[in-house]
GROMACS .gro file of C-alpha atoms in nm:
model
  411
    1MET     CA    1   2.148   6.699   0.286
    2PRO     CA    2   1.949   6.363   0.357
    3THR     CA    3   2.103   6.080   0.520
    4ALA     CA    4   2.169   5.796   0.283
    5THR     CA    5   2.007   5.470   0.420
    6ALA     CA    6   2.145   5.105   0.279
    7PRO     CA    7   1.866   4.948   0.041
    8ALA     CA    8   1.664   4.705   0.215
    9GLY     CA    9   1.695   4.352   0.098
   10PRO     CA   10   1.431   4.146  -0.136
   11ALA     CA   11   1.115   4.092   0.066
   12ALA     CA   12   1.066   3.726   0.185
   13PRO     CA   13   0.808   3.533  -0.051
   14PRO     CA   14   0.481   3.414   0.100
   15ALA     CA   15   0.416   3.132   0.334
   16PHE     CA   16   0.396   2.776   0.240
   17ALA     CA   17   0.055   2.648   0.255
   18ALA     CA   18  -0.029   2.536   0.600
   19ARG     CA   19  -0.096   2.168   0.510
   20ALA     CA   20   0.257   2.149   0.345
   21THR     CA   21   0.394   2.201   0.666
   22ALA     CA   22   0.146   2.006   0.873
   23VAL     CA   23   0.198   1.674   0.708
   24GLU     CA   24   0.570   1.515   0.814
   25GLY     CA   25   0.789   1.337   0.586
   26SER     CA   26   0.744   0.959   0.571
   27PRO     CA   27   0.935   0.764   0.839
   28VAL     CA   28   0.980   0.463   0.593
   29ARG     CA   29   1.165   0.661   0.336
   30GLU     CA   30   1.380   0.797   0.634
   31ILE     CA   31   1.472   0.432   0.755
   32LEU     CA   32   1.520   0.337   0.419
   33ALA     CA   33   1.766   0.564   0.354
   34LEU     CA   34   1.937   0.486   0.677
   35THR     CA   35   1.971   0.128   0.559
   36GLN     CA   36   2.128   0.173   0.218
   37ARG     CA   37   2.520   0.111   0.332
   38PRO     CA   38   2.635  -0.256   0.257
   39GLY     CA   39   2.559  -0.529   0.454
   40VAL     CA   40   2.219  -0.404   0.658
   41ILE     CA   41   1.965  -0.691   0.637
   42SER     CA   42   1.651  -0.467   0.618
   43PHE     CA   43   1.285  -0.594   0.716
   44ALA     CA   44   1.189  -0.215   0.660
   45GLY     CA   45   1.061  -0.156   0.320
   46GLY     CA   46   0.746  -0.348   0.125
   47LEU     CA   47   1.000  -0.366  -0.175
   48PRO     CA   48   0.959  -0.636  -0.411
   49ALA     CA   49   1.231  -0.882  -0.467
   50PRO     CA   50   1.429  -0.768  -0.787
   51GLU     CA   51   1.560  -1.084  -0.873
   52LEU     CA   52   1.193  -1.202  -0.949
   53PHE     CA   53   1.112  -0.930  -1.196
   54ASP     CA   54   1.091  -1.075  -1.534
   55ALA     CA   55   1.350  -0.826  -1.685
   56ASP     CA   56   1.380  -1.023  -2.000
   57GLY     CA   57   1.004  -1.011  -2.068
   58LEU     CA   58   0.984  -0.648  -1.998
   59HIS     CA   59   1.306  -0.549  -2.207
   60ALA     CA   60   1.108  -0.728  -2.507
   61ALA     CA   61   0.792  -0.542  -2.426
   62TYR     CA   62   0.938  -0.216  -2.422
   63GLU     CA   63   1.135  -0.311  -2.749
   64ALA     CA   64   0.776  -0.383  -2.897
   65ALA     CA   65   0.624  -0.086  -2.776
   66PHE     CA   66   0.889   0.104  -2.993
   67ALA     CA   67   0.862  -0.117  -3.286
   68LEU     CA   68   0.489  -0.117  -3.333
   69SER     CA   69   0.495   0.254  -3.334
   70ALA     CA   70   0.792   0.484  -3.180
   71ARG     CA   71   0.574   0.787  -3.273
   72ARG     CA   72   0.284   0.662  -3.068
   73ALA     CA   73   0.507   0.578  -2.759
   74LEU     CA   74   0.733   0.893  -2.752
   75GLN     CA   75   0.373   1.104  -2.759
   76TYR     CA   76   0.098   1.242  -2.533
   77SER     CA   77  -0.173   1.004  -2.482
   78THR     CA   78  -0.526   1.042  -2.354
   79THR     CA   79  -0.580   1.091  -1.968
   80GLU     CA   80  -0.787   0.818  -1.910
   81GLY     CA   81  -0.515   0.567  -2.060
   82ALA     CA   82  -0.418   0.358  -2.357
   83PRO     CA   83  -0.691   0.166  -2.467
   84GLU     CA   84  -0.545  -0.174  -2.503
   85LEU     CA   85  -0.415  -0.116  -2.143
   86ARG     CA   86  -0.748  -0.030  -2.002
   87ALA     CA   87  -0.897  -0.323  -2.161
   88ALA     CA   88  -0.641  -0.560  -2.017
   89ILE     CA   89  -0.702  -0.464  -1.684
   90ALA     CA   90  -1.086  -0.487  -1.726
   91ALA     CA   91  -1.055  -0.823  -1.820
   92ARG     CA   92  -0.852  -0.911  -1.525
   93ALA     CA   93  -1.109  -0.735  -1.299
   94THR     CA   94  -1.366  -0.921  -1.469
   95ALA     CA   95  -1.188  -1.273  -1.428
   96ARG     CA   96  -1.147  -1.205  -1.052
   97GLY     CA   97  -1.561  -1.171  -1.041
   98LEU     CA   98  -1.592  -0.794  -1.079
   99PRO     CA   99  -1.709  -0.739  -1.422
  100THR     CA  100  -1.532  -0.408  -1.555
  101GLY     CA  101  -1.529  -0.271  -1.890
  102PRO     CA  102  -1.226  -0.057  -2.040
  103GLU     CA  103  -1.469   0.257  -2.016
  104GLY     CA  104  -1.488   0.168  -1.613
  105VAL     CA  105  -1.102   0.223  -1.589
  106LEU     CA  106  -0.860   0.499  -1.506
  107VAL     CA  107  -0.485   0.431  -1.602
  108THR     CA  108  -0.263   0.608  -1.293
  109SER     CA  109   0.101   0.670  -1.234
  110GLY     CA  110   0.104   0.373  -0.946
  111SER     CA  111  -0.220   0.311  -0.746
  112GLN     CA  112  -0.070   0.566  -0.495
  113GLN     CA  113  -0.181   0.880  -0.761
  114ALA     CA  114  -0.500   0.718  -0.765
  115LEU     CA  115  -0.554   0.744  -0.415
  116THR     CA  116  -0.430   1.113  -0.438
  117LEU     CA  117  -0.679   1.181  -0.724
  118VAL     CA  118  -0.987   1.036  -0.501
  119ALA     CA  119  -0.878   1.245  -0.235
  120ALA     CA  120  -0.886   1.543  -0.451
  121THR     CA  121  -1.204   1.465  -0.575
  122LEU     CA  122  -1.431   1.392  -0.241
  123ILE     CA  123  -1.230   1.548   0.031
  124GLU     CA  124  -1.297   1.937   0.153
  125PRO     CA  125  -1.064   2.047   0.443
  126GLY     CA  126  -1.264   1.925   0.755
  127ASP     CA  127  -1.421   1.609   0.598
  128VAL     CA  128  -1.373   1.312   0.801
  129VAL     CA  129  -1.188   1.010   0.710
  130LEU     CA  130  -1.205   0.693   0.859
  131VAL     CA  131  -0.949   0.412   0.838
  132GLU     CA  132  -0.817   0.078   1.001
  133ASN     CA  133  -0.590   0.154   1.281
  134PRO     CA  134  -0.298   0.094   1.170
  135THR     CA  135  -0.298   0.203   0.833
  136TYR     CA  136  -0.122   0.250   0.559
  137LEU     CA  137   0.120   0.535   0.616
  138ALA     CA  138   0.092   0.735   0.258
  139ALA     CA  139  -0.250   0.716   0.288
  140LEU     CA  140  -0.234   0.897   0.618
  141GLN     CA  141  -0.006   1.179   0.474
  142CYS     CA  142  -0.245   1.198   0.136
  143PHE     CA  143  -0.559   1.243   0.364
  144ARG     CA  144  -0.396   1.512   0.601
  145LEU     CA  145  -0.261   1.699   0.288
  146ALA     CA  146  -0.604   1.746   0.182
  147GLY     CA  147  -0.688   1.888   0.502
  148ALA     CA  148  -0.907   1.595   0.634
  149ARG     CA  149  -0.947   1.474   0.986
  150VAL     CA  150  -0.869   1.093   1.002
  151VAL     CA  151  -1.060   0.909   1.242
  152PRO     CA  152  -0.977   0.554   1.339
  153VAL     CA  153  -1.218   0.236   1.344
  154PRO     CA  154  -1.174   0.002   1.609
  155CYS     CA  155  -1.006  -0.349   1.450
  156ASP     CA  156  -0.895  -0.677   1.568
  157GLY     CA  157  -0.680  -0.920   1.459
  158GLU     CA  158  -0.927  -0.980   1.128
  159GLY     CA  159  -0.964  -0.611   1.044
  160LEU     CA  160  -1.245  -0.344   1.122
  161LEU     CA  161  -1.530  -0.427   1.311
  162PRO     CA  162  -1.843  -0.345   1.102
  163ASP     CA  163  -2.100  -0.250   1.425
  164ALA     CA  164  -1.797  -0.005   1.541
  165LEU     CA  165  -1.798   0.140   1.184
  166ALA     CA  166  -2.160   0.164   1.177
  167ASP     CA  167  -2.167   0.371   1.536
  168LEU     CA  168  -1.845   0.646   1.370
  169VAL     CA  169  -2.075   0.691   1.067
  170ALA     CA  170  -2.384   0.775   1.258
  171ARG     CA  171  -2.179   0.990   1.473
  172GLU     CA  172  -1.892   1.135   1.242
  173ARG     CA  173  -2.092   1.174   0.944
  174PRO     CA  174  -1.730   1.082   0.744
  175LYS     CA  175  -1.688   1.161   0.388
  176LEU     CA  176  -1.560   0.782   0.312
  177LEU     CA  177  -1.373   0.496   0.453
  178TYR     CA  178  -1.036   0.414   0.335
  179THR     CA  179  -0.926   0.047   0.381
  180ILE     CA  180  -0.699  -0.243   0.256
  181PRO     CA  181  -0.888  -0.550   0.322
  182THR     CA  182  -0.673  -0.826   0.190
  183PHE     CA  183  -0.291  -0.855   0.318
  184GLN     CA  184  -0.337  -0.520   0.472
  185ASN     CA  185  -0.031  -0.271   0.533
  186PRO     CA  186   0.118  -0.303   0.810
  187THR     CA  187  -0.084  -0.561   0.952
  188GLY     CA  188  -0.090  -0.846   0.693
  189ARG     CA  189  -0.469  -0.930   0.792
  190THR     CA  190  -0.713  -0.996   0.586
  191LEU     CA  191  -1.111  -0.865   0.614
  192PRO     CA  192  -1.334  -1.186   0.580
  193ALA     CA  193  -1.607  -1.189   0.350
  194GLU     CA  194  -1.886  -1.187   0.593
  195ARG     CA  195  -1.744  -0.868   0.733
  196ARG     CA  196  -1.665  -0.704   0.396
  197ALA     CA  197  -2.063  -0.773   0.323
  198ALA     CA  198  -2.121  -0.599   0.646
  199VAL     CA  199  -1.901  -0.281   0.543
  200ALA     CA  200  -2.087  -0.296   0.229
  201ARG     CA  201  -2.440  -0.286   0.415
  202VAL     CA  202  -2.325  -0.023   0.654
  203ALA     CA  203  -2.195   0.199   0.362
  204ALA     CA  204  -2.534   0.188   0.172
  205ARG     CA  205  -2.768   0.229   0.418
  206LEU     CA  206  -2.596   0.539   0.603
  207GLY     CA  207  -2.407   0.703   0.291
  208LEU     CA  208  -2.032   0.692   0.248
  209TRP     CA  209  -1.769   0.640  -0.007
  210LEU     CA  210  -1.548   0.293   0.020
  211VAL     CA  211  -1.212   0.339  -0.100
  212GLU     CA  212  -1.073  -0.004  -0.142
  213ASP     CA  213  -0.703  -0.031  -0.176
  214ASP     CA  214  -0.562  -0.379  -0.353
  215PRO     CA  215  -0.210  -0.359  -0.407
  216TYR     CA  216  -0.123  -0.695  -0.265
  217GLY     CA  217  -0.442  -0.939  -0.351
  218ASP     CA  218  -0.252  -1.134  -0.609
  219LEU     CA  219  -0.025  -1.265  -0.339
  220ARG     CA  220  -0.193  -1.509  -0.153
  221TYR     CA  221   0.039  -1.800  -0.028
  222GLU     CA  222  -0.250  -1.998   0.136
  223GLY     CA  223  -0.645  -2.014   0.155
  224HIS     CA  224  -0.885  -1.886  -0.055
  225ASP     CA  225  -0.936  -1.586  -0.238
  226VAL     CA  226  -1.179  -1.305  -0.101
  227PRO     CA  227  -1.406  -1.114  -0.347
  228TRP     CA  228  -1.337  -0.747  -0.335
  229LEU     CA  229  -1.528  -0.537  -0.116
  230ALA     CA  230  -1.660  -0.350  -0.471
  231ALA     CA  231  -1.821  -0.689  -0.568
  232HIS     CA  232  -2.067  -0.732  -0.248
  233PRO     CA  233  -2.439  -0.590  -0.277
  234GLY     CA  234  -2.439  -0.210  -0.160
  235ALA     CA  235  -2.101  -0.118  -0.256
  236GLU     CA  236  -2.169  -0.094  -0.644
  237ASP     CA  237  -2.232   0.245  -0.673
  238ARG     CA  238  -2.002   0.408  -0.417
  239THR     CA  239  -1.659   0.195  -0.418
  240ALA     CA  240  -1.355   0.351  -0.568
  241LEU     CA  241  -1.104   0.015  -0.645
  242LEU     CA  242  -0.755   0.113  -0.670
  243GLY     CA  243  -0.526  -0.139  -0.837
  244SER     CA  244  -0.127  -0.147  -0.872
  245PHE     CA  245   0.114  -0.336  -1.126
  246SER     CA  246   0.419  -0.236  -0.853
  247LYS     CA  247   0.420  -0.579  -0.665
  248ILE     CA  248   0.331  -0.820  -0.947
  249MET     CA  249   0.547  -0.653  -1.267
  250ALA     CA  250   0.787  -0.402  -1.151
  251PRO     CA  251   0.716  -0.068  -0.931
  252GLY     CA  252   0.972   0.120  -1.145
  253LEU     CA  253   0.664   0.127  -1.412
  254ARG     CA  254   0.475   0.365  -1.180
  255LEU     CA  255   0.143   0.187  -1.318
  256GLY     CA  256  -0.174   0.153  -1.123
  257TRP     CA  257  -0.521   0.201  -1.192
  258LEU     CA  258  -0.845   0.318  -1.080
  259ARG     CA  259  -1.203   0.173  -1.122
  260ALA     CA  260  -1.468   0.368  -0.977
  261PRO     CA  261  -1.863   0.476  -1.057
  262ALA     CA  262  -1.869   0.673  -1.363
  263ALA     CA  263  -1.937   1.026  -1.185
  264LEU     CA  264  -1.612   0.968  -0.975
  265GLN     CA  265  -1.462   0.832  -1.259
  266ARG     CA  266  -1.527   1.171  -1.483
  267ALA     CA  267  -1.410   1.396  -1.179
  268ALA     CA  268  -1.104   1.193  -1.128
  269VAL     CA  269  -0.990   1.213  -1.509
  270VAL     CA  270  -1.039   1.568  -1.435
  271ALA     CA  271  -0.804   1.601  -1.137
  272LYS     CA  272  -0.554   1.384  -1.324
  273GLN     CA  273  -0.547   1.641  -1.652
  274ALA     CA  274  -0.428   1.883  -1.348
  275ALA     CA  275  -0.193   1.697  -1.206
  276ASP     CA  276   0.020   1.522  -1.498
  277LEU     CA  277  -0.230   1.532  -1.819
  278HIS     CA  278  -0.167   1.127  -1.852
  279THR     CA  279   0.067   0.849  -1.727
  280SER     CA  280   0.367   0.770  -1.934
  281THR     CA  281   0.255   0.629  -2.277
  282VAL     CA  282   0.605   0.444  -2.347
  283ASP     CA  283   0.509   0.252  -2.001
  284GLN     CA  284   0.128   0.174  -2.063
  285LEU     CA  285   0.184   0.067  -2.421
  286ALA     CA  286   0.482  -0.160  -2.318
  287ALA     CA  287   0.275  -0.299  -2.005
  288ALA     CA  288   0.011  -0.364  -2.229
  289HIS     CA  289   0.201  -0.526  -2.476
  290TYR     CA  290   0.350  -0.780  -2.199
  291LEU     CA  291   0.008  -0.876  -2.093
  292ALA     CA  292  -0.082  -0.957  -2.449
  293THR     CA  293   0.234  -1.202  -2.474
  294VAL     CA  294   0.341  -1.290  -2.120
  295ASP     CA  295   0.125  -1.575  -1.911
  296LEU     CA  296   0.117  -1.316  -1.607
  297ASP     CA  297  -0.056  -1.524  -1.365
  298ALA     CA  298   0.230  -1.771  -1.426
  299HIS     CA  299   0.487  -1.541  -1.342
  300ILE     CA  300   0.252  -1.448  -1.053
  301THR     CA  301   0.272  -1.789  -0.927
  302ALA     CA  302   0.667  -1.825  -0.931
  303VAL     CA  303   0.655  -1.510  -0.736
  304ARG     CA  304   0.427  -1.678  -0.500
  305ALA     CA  305   0.616  -1.954  -0.420
  306ALA     CA  306   0.907  -1.726  -0.352
  307TYR     CA  307   0.781  -1.518  -0.143
  308ARG     CA  308   0.594  -1.803   0.063
  309GLU     CA  309   0.926  -1.943   0.128
  310ARG     CA  310   1.051  -1.633   0.269
  311ARG     CA  311   0.719  -1.597   0.479
  312ASP     CA  312   0.778  -1.921   0.616
  313ALA     CA  313   1.162  -1.861   0.662
  314LEU     CA  314   1.046  -1.560   0.870
  315GLN     CA  315   0.830  -1.744   1.106
  316ALA     CA  316   1.057  -2.003   1.175
  317ALA     CA  317   1.351  -1.753   1.277
  318LEU     CA  318   1.108  -1.580   1.470
  319SER     CA  319   0.980  -1.859   1.655
  320SER     CA  320   1.338  -1.989   1.760
  321THR     CA  321   1.494  -1.674   1.800
  322LEU     CA  322   1.288  -1.412   1.952
  323PRO     CA  323   1.187  -1.431   2.361
  324ALA     CA  324   0.867  -1.601   2.434
  325ASP     CA  325   0.688  -1.288   2.512
  326CYS     CA  326   0.718  -1.148   2.170
  327GLU     CA  327   0.386  -1.153   1.930
  328TRP     CA  328   0.383  -1.196   1.544
  329ASN     CA  329   0.100  -1.304   1.294
  330ARG     CA  330   0.101  -1.529   1.016
  331PRO     CA  331  -0.064  -1.381   0.720
  332GLU     CA  332  -0.179  -1.561   0.456
  333GLY     CA  333  -0.019  -1.350   0.184
  334GLY     CA  334   0.135  -0.999   0.089
  335MET     CA  335   0.450  -0.872   0.222
  336PHE     CA  336   0.419  -0.822   0.579
  337VAL     CA  337   0.407  -0.964   0.932
  338TRP     CA  338   0.305  -0.747   1.232
  339ALA     CA  339   0.442  -0.826   1.560
  340ARG     CA  340   0.460  -0.684   1.913
  341LEU     CA  341   0.729  -0.622   2.172
  342PRO     CA  342   0.720  -0.736   2.521
  343GLN     CA  343   0.579  -0.540   2.747
  344GLY     CA  344   0.737  -0.191   2.829
  345HIS     CA  345   0.929  -0.207   2.504
  346ASP     CA  346   0.950   0.063   2.240
  347ALA     CA  347   1.008  -0.050   1.870
  348THR     CA  348   1.124   0.312   1.777
  349ALA     CA  349   1.360   0.291   2.076
  350LEU     CA  350   1.507  -0.082   1.936
  351LEU     CA  351   1.545   0.036   1.619
  352ARG     CA  352   1.848   0.250   1.686
  353THR     CA  353   2.009  -0.055   1.888
  354ALA     CA  354   1.861  -0.255   1.604
  355VAL     CA  355   2.055  -0.091   1.316
  356ALA     CA  356   2.392  -0.095   1.494
  357HIS     CA  357   2.340  -0.455   1.478
  358ASP     CA  358   2.282  -0.386   1.061
  359VAL     CA  359   1.949  -0.515   1.086
  360ALA     CA  360   1.632  -0.270   1.044
  361PHE     CA  361   1.226  -0.270   1.039
  362VAL     CA  362   0.993   0.013   1.100
  363PRO     CA  363   0.851   0.113   1.425
  364GLY     CA  364   0.474   0.054   1.421
  365ALA     CA  365   0.350   0.402   1.582
  366PRO     CA  366   0.342   0.603   1.276
  367PHE     CA  367   0.079   0.369   1.106
  368HIS     CA  368  -0.132   0.454   1.407
  369THR     CA  369  -0.408   0.694   1.401
  370GLY     CA  370  -0.457   0.850   1.761
  371THR     CA  371  -0.242   0.696   2.063
  372PRO     CA  372  -0.011   0.456   1.894
  373ASP     CA  373   0.142   0.109   2.050
  374PRO     CA  374   0.487   0.193   2.099
  375ARG     CA  375   0.562  -0.211   2.105
  376THR     CA  376   0.440  -0.233   1.743
  377LEU     CA  377   0.649  -0.342   1.461
  378ARG     CA  378   0.635  -0.424   1.071
  379LEU     CA  379   0.869  -0.695   0.930
  380SER     CA  380   0.863  -0.715   0.546
  381PHE     CA  381   1.003  -1.078   0.416
  382THR     CA  382   0.968  -1.025   0.067
  383THR     CA  383   1.327  -0.853   0.004
  384HIS     CA  384   1.567  -1.114   0.122
  385GLY     CA  385   1.632  -1.512   0.048
  386PRO     CA  386   1.546  -1.746   0.360
  387LYS     CA  387   1.936  -1.752   0.472
  388GLU     CA  388   1.937  -1.380   0.482
  389ILE     CA  389   1.601  -1.362   0.667
  390ALA     CA  390   1.767  -1.600   0.922
  391GLU     CA  391   2.040  -1.383   0.971
  392GLY     CA  392   1.863  -1.057   0.988
  393VAL     CA  393   1.637  -1.212   1.265
  394GLY     CA  394   1.951  -1.349   1.478
  395ARG     CA  395   2.036  -0.969   1.432
  396LEU     CA  396   1.718  -0.857   1.538
  397GLY     CA  397   1.762  -1.105   1.874
  398ALA     CA  398   2.065  -0.961   1.975
  399ALA     CA  399   2.000  -0.606   1.962
  400LEU     CA  400   1.648  -0.687   2.137
  401ALA     CA  401   1.888  -0.859   2.391
  402GLU     CA  402   2.073  -0.577   2.405
  403TYR     CA  403   1.808  -0.315   2.448
  404GLY     CA  404   1.691  -0.534   2.724
  405GLY     CA  405   1.456  -0.765   2.597
  406GLY     CA  406   1.534  -1.062   2.839
  407GLY     CA  407   1.289  -1.360   2.849
  408GLY     CA  408   1.353  -1.725   2.680
  409ALA     CA  409   1.395  -1.787   2.315
  410ARG     CA  410   1.085  -2.000   2.195
  411GLY     CA  411   1.141  -2.364   2.155
   0.00000   0.00000   0.00000
């Protein structure tokens, strides 16, 4: 008589795609989760100040979107976006010196989706992507998830070096350059106009797509506006410009946009259809109504004034509190200050001590491609008012002293 055997258990499902396990989660998101407890002053997240949101104006805009046509607001929409919102975005781009028609705009679910669509459209596994070093962490995630080989372009305090870019393009034959030329994340630096022109010339001469990410360009506190990279001769037929309403209206809207040459735009539309069909109709219509009835530039002026005060408060607190051998920059706009600890220090190790002192920041190492500078850190100044900023920097100074900072405070 045959011996009975126990039934086999269910077979394991197939493994995840290699790219899903090779790309790590965002340390910034993990730090934000750590700092949610009451009493922590966080310089970690690039979060707009919620008290500066025009909640009343946006509330009225949503009411108007339903009042004008609830059926339309709650219905599917076209992939390209609501015509009135595309027209408003195009008009704002044109006013900033980049002639744009509504047909040249694709509305996206935040500018992060615009970047994902560009990556899906342009990058094959193994393609080389050039980035500034350091650069936006979620862009690194996006390119690595697409299977790209990410190569850093040498930079100085003003951004990427065009001659080094030309050498890399000739040697590596990359598919694209990703850059945040205005108030860069994480460094806050701005690429000068003459370097932008040189980058455009390199791209045209050697064959290169340019991906220009501009979430912070409206947040200028001093100095003069610098034309978009996309506006320079040589860049017209090869630049994908990414924009966002997150920093100037509200990030919860998840509204961004892509301006790109027609062929790239068409391919991005197909990629978006596969991703989410279209961006939220009601959010688009509310934003379009808001732009038609509210002076957004006046609102941005008020936001700029508040953020300028907070940037200056952070600069003053750093000068009076941190040891003399610490360094940091003074950005003309945006949301971030880039700092460097004294020789021999490690910002990641310091963070553990800082959190125990109820203050947080983002270590700079994850923003780097290749060998990181462990002494660097990013400080966001937009979320807290001047008094909280001063208190937070005081806590940071105490944490640095406990960690082993030494040195005297700046006078």
